[in-house]
Amino acid sequence: MIRLQPNKLPMTVRYPLPTLITALALLGVPALAVAADTTAAAAAKKNTAEVKKQSPRKARFVKGPSEESGTERDRRLKRECKGRPNAGACLGYTR
């Protein structure tokens, strides 16, 4: 009979506990993923139902202190676009 030395044995035989823990963890991960998917799907359904019930809100834009008004912009574009091609920002201001 051939005797194997402890150093020559495979890792799974020498250290069975880490192998067992790893195997159990790998078997349990898909089950947890399926359970998480079902709860996430239920939460997503609930959120979409709540969103549909709410009316859309209008976005408000706060004007900065250095922002120009519409009339100021028109005057500036008429002044800056003289003699330029009628395209881009100057479209309609080249006359």
XYZ file of N, CA and C in Angstrom, residues 39-93:
165
model
N -37.988 41.100 -5.252
C -38.288 42.253 -4.405
C -38.011 43.551 -5.151
N -36.970 43.574 -5.969
C -36.663 44.777 -6.742
C -37.739 45.035 -7.784
N -38.258 43.983 -8.400
C -39.313 44.134 -9.396
C -40.587 44.670 -8.743
N -40.910 44.176 -7.564
C -42.096 44.649 -6.862
C -41.940 46.117 -6.476
N -40.761 46.486 -6.025
C -40.520 47.881 -5.651
C -40.579 48.785 -6.881
N -40.070 48.315 -8.006
C -40.103 49.116 -9.227
C -41.541 49.317 -9.701
N -42.371 48.278 -9.613
C -43.776 48.416 -9.987
C -44.468 49.455 -9.115
N -44.189 49.398 -7.828
C -44.811 50.334 -6.893
C -44.379 51.759 -7.205
N -43.085 51.948 -7.495
C -42.578 53.288 -7.793
C -43.170 53.836 -9.080
N -43.307 53.015 -10.113
C -43.862 53.502 -11.373
C -45.332 53.861 -11.203
N -46.051 53.129 -10.382
C -47.451 53.451 -10.136
C -47.571 54.792 -9.417
N -46.681 55.055 -8.469
C -46.700 56.320 -7.742
C -46.326 57.479 -8.652
N -45.371 57.252 -9.543
C -44.935 58.313 -10.448
C -46.057 58.681 -11.410
N -46.797 57.691 -11.893
C -47.888 57.956 -12.823
C -48.993 58.764 -12.155
N -49.215 58.594 -10.875
C -50.264 59.314 -10.163
C -49.916 60.785 -9.986
N -48.642 61.105 -9.859
C -48.224 62.482 -9.630
C -48.316 63.274 -10.925
N -48.716 64.521 -10.799
C -48.761 65.368 -11.988
C -47.356 65.906 -12.261
N -47.034 66.128 -13.521
C -45.702 66.646 -13.834
C -45.548 68.077 -13.315
N -44.362 68.357 -12.860
C -44.112 69.691 -12.309
C -43.319 70.511 -13.306
N -43.539 71.776 -13.270
C -42.850 72.685 -14.169
C -41.489 73.043 -13.576
N -40.493 73.059 -14.429
C -39.159 73.431 -13.963
C -39.062 74.951 -13.885
N -38.459 75.420 -12.826
C -38.253 76.860 -12.673
C -36.780 77.167 -12.874
N -36.518 78.189 -13.624
C -35.151 78.606 -13.865
C -34.906 79.918 -13.134
N -33.892 79.931 -12.312
C -33.545 81.130 -11.558
C -32.543 81.920 -12.383
N -32.875 83.167 -12.637
C -31.971 84.006 -13.423
C -30.832 84.490 -12.538
N -29.651 84.428 -13.093
C -28.481 84.897 -12.374
C -28.403 86.413 -12.409
N -27.629 87.010 -11.534
C -27.544 88.469 -11.492
C -26.873 89.061 -12.734
N -26.057 88.282 -13.439
C -25.360 88.821 -14.603
C -26.057 88.459 -15.914
N -27.230 87.826 -15.839
C -27.930 87.402 -17.042
C -28.596 88.600 -17.718
N -28.504 88.624 -19.056
C -29.086 89.734 -19.790
C -30.542 89.451 -20.125
N -31.308 90.509 -20.281
C -32.714 90.347 -20.624
C -32.849 90.099 -22.125
N -34.073 89.818 -22.565
C -34.307 89.550 -23.981
C -34.020 90.737 -24.871
N -34.437 91.909 -24.434
C -34.193 93.113 -25.251
C -32.707 93.435 -25.314
N -32.000 93.244 -24.205
C -30.548 93.473 -24.205
C -29.848 92.504 -25.148
N -30.300 91.268 -25.177
C -29.710 90.263 -26.071
C -29.966 90.633 -27.527
N -31.198 91.060 -27.843
C -31.501 91.466 -29.215
C -30.605 92.615 -29.665
N -30.449 93.608 -28.826
C -29.596 94.756 -29.177
C -28.145 94.320 -29.390
N -27.660 93.456 -28.499
C -26.272 93.000 -28.615
C -26.065 92.200 -29.892
N -26.991 91.304 -30.206
C -26.849 90.500 -31.424
C -26.942 91.353 -32.683
N -27.817 92.363 -32.693
C -27.889 93.257 -33.857
C -26.572 93.997 -34.034
N -25.990 94.407 -32.935
C -24.717 95.144 -32.983
C -23.568 94.227 -33.408
N -23.495 93.028 -32.859
C -22.375 92.135 -33.121
C -22.470 91.415 -34.459
N -23.672 91.247 -34.999
C -23.844 90.448 -36.205
C -23.869 91.267 -37.489
N -23.596 92.575 -37.432
C -23.575 93.387 -38.651
C -22.457 92.913 -39.563
N -22.813 92.594 -40.811
C -21.820 92.187 -41.793
C -21.414 90.732 -41.721
N -22.049 89.952 -40.880
C -21.712 88.529 -40.764
C -22.716 87.688 -41.537
N -22.382 86.417 -41.797
C -23.338 85.541 -42.479
C -24.575 85.310 -41.613
N -25.710 85.109 -42.265
C -26.973 84.911 -41.565
C -27.099 83.447 -41.141
N -26.331 83.052 -40.131
C -26.337 81.669 -39.678
C -25.931 81.619 -38.216
N -26.240 80.511 -37.577
C -25.840 80.309 -36.184
C -26.551 81.258 -35.253
N -25.810 81.865 -34.353
C -26.398 82.797 -33.392
C -26.875 84.065 -34.077
N -26.306 84.392 -35.237
C -26.657 85.615 -35.944
C -27.868 85.450 -36.864
N -28.493 84.290 -36.881
C -29.628 84.042 -37.767
C -30.744 85.029 -37.467
N -31.068 85.861 -38.413
C -32.128 86.846 -38.264
C -31.670 88.187 -37.737
N -30.391 88.337 -37.398
C -29.894 89.604 -36.845
C -28.912 90.321 -37.790
